[in-house]
Structures are given as structure tokens and as C-alpha cells.
C-alpha positions as a Python dict, from the first residue, in 0.01 Angstrom:
ca = {
    (1, 'M'): (0, 0, 0),
    (2, 'T'): (-315, 18, -154),
    (3, 'K'): (-392, -111, -499),
    (4, 'R'): (-461, 239, -648),
    (5, 'R'): (-127, 352, -537),
    (6, 'A'): (54, 65, -679),
    (7, 'F'): (-100, 127, -999),
    (8, 'L'): (-6, 487, -1022),
    (9, 'L'): (372, 407, -908),
    (10, 'L'): (332, 157, -1195),
    (11, 'T'): (243, 420, -1432),
    (12, 'L'): (512, 647, -1322),
    (13, 'S'): (764, 388, -1356),
    (14, 'F'): (660, 289, -1706),
    (15, 'T'): (678, 675, -1760),
    (16, 'L'): (1031, 697, -1667),
    (17, 'F'): (1124, 425, -1867),
    (18, 'F'): (969, 517, -2163),
    (19, 'I'): (1144, 864, -2130),
    (20, 'A'): (1493, 677, -2076),
    (21, 'L'): (1421, 449, -2376),
    (22, 'I'): (1362, 745, -2601),
    (23, 'G'): (1654, 920, -2469),
    (24, 'A'): (1884, 593, -2522),
    (25, 'G'): (1746, 537, -2832),
    (26, 'G'): (1796, 910, -2982),
    (27, 'W'): (2167, 899, -2843),
    (28, 'L'): (2229, 534, -2998),
    (29, 'L'): (2087, 652, -3337),
    (30, 'A'): (2313, 968, -3327),
    (31, 'Q'): (2610, 726, -3243),
    (32, 'H'): (2522, 517, -3575),
    (33, 'S'): (2408, 224, -3389),
    (34, 'R'): (2104, 181, -3563),
    (35, 'Q'): (2026, -178, -3453),
    (36, 'F'): (2034, -83, -3094),
    (37, 'A'): (1831, 232, -3148),
    (38, 'V'): (1537, 53, -3300),
    (39, 'A'): (1542, -214, -3021),
    (40, 'C'): (1527, 112, -2773),
    (41, 'F'): (1242, 246, -2967),
    (42, 'L'): (1052, -70, -3002),
    (43, 'F'): (1097, -122, -2579),
    (44, 'A'): (987, 232, -2566),
    (45, 'F'): (662, 128, -2765),
    (46, 'A'): (601, -148, -2505),
    (47, 'A'): (642, 63, -2216),
    (48, 'A'): (368, 301, -2350),
    (49, 'F'): (151, 21, -2359),
    (50, 'G'): (231, -64, -2006),
    (51, 'Q'): (164, 290, -1926),
    (52, 'I'): (-186, 282, -2091),
    (53, 'T'): (-270, -46, -1911),
    (54, 'S'): (-146, 63, -1564),
    (55, 'L'): (-355, 366, -1609),
    (56, 'A'): (-662, 158, -1701),
    (57, 'L'): (-622, -48, -1398),
    (58, 'F'): (-578, 265, -1175),
    (59, 'I'): (-911, 403, -1328),
    (60, 'R'): (-1105, 65, -1269),
    (61, 'E'): (-1002, 47, -912),
    (62, 'H'): (-1077, 443, -857),
    (63, 'A'): (-1430, 375, -983),
    (64, 'R'): (-1475, 38, -792),
    (65, 'A'): (-1386, 233, -470),
    (66, 'Q'): (-1613, 496, -577),
    (67, 'A'): (-1911, 218, -618),
    (68, 'A'): (-1821, 83, -310),
    (69, 'Q'): (-1846, 412, -104),
    (70, 'R'): (-2177, 490, -250),
    (71, 'P'): (-2504, 320, -107),
    (72, 'S'): (-2677, 121, -378),
    (73, 'E'): (-3009, 220, -526),
    (74, 'N'): (-3157, -115, -464),
    (75, 'T'): (-3082, -108, -89),
    (76, 'V'): (-3215, 249, -4),
    (77, 'Q'): (-3572, 208, 136),
    (78, 'T'): (-3804, 511, 21),
    (79, 'P'): (-4154, 506, 81),
    (80, 'E'): (-4227, 455, -304),
    (81, 'N'): (-3997, 176, -299),
    (82, 'R'): (-4157, 17, -5),
    (83, 'D'): (-4500, 24, -178),
    (84, 'R'): (-4387, -106, -477),
    (85, 'H'): (-4267, -428, -287),
    (86, 'A'): (-4563, -467, -54),
}
């Protein structure tokens, strides 16, 4: 499994975890269990940060992969570059 796929799966799992915690918090609030509902909402907030972090890591890894595929401007020898360095 590549890093990019792992970061996407991590983003998906944090998303599902966020949805489950929001739903559980709403249900607990309806059942008058305020302390557990607040705890669920706080954990959902942490899951949202996990989503953002894993998505940022995915984007960084994607950008690195694209940069590695492109040839660097310094390594391309054009006639103009050869004249400057000679």
C-alpha cells in the first residue's frame, strides 16, 4: 500500500468516525445524557482535526510524487543553459 492510499484511507476513517460521533452525541443529548454527549462532540472535533491533517499529508505526498515525475529545470540542458555555463 502506498503512502497516498494510506492517507486517503485515514481520511475516510476519520470522516466515518466523525459522522458516528456526531450521531452518537445527538442521540445521547436526546436521551438527557449531557456529559457523554459533550464528550462525543469533543471527540468529533478531534476527529475533524484528524481529517484535516491526513488530507494535508495526502496533498503533500501527491505534490511530492508529481514533482518527482517532472524533470528538474536545472538538469535539462538547453542550448541557452550550455552557453551560460561554458
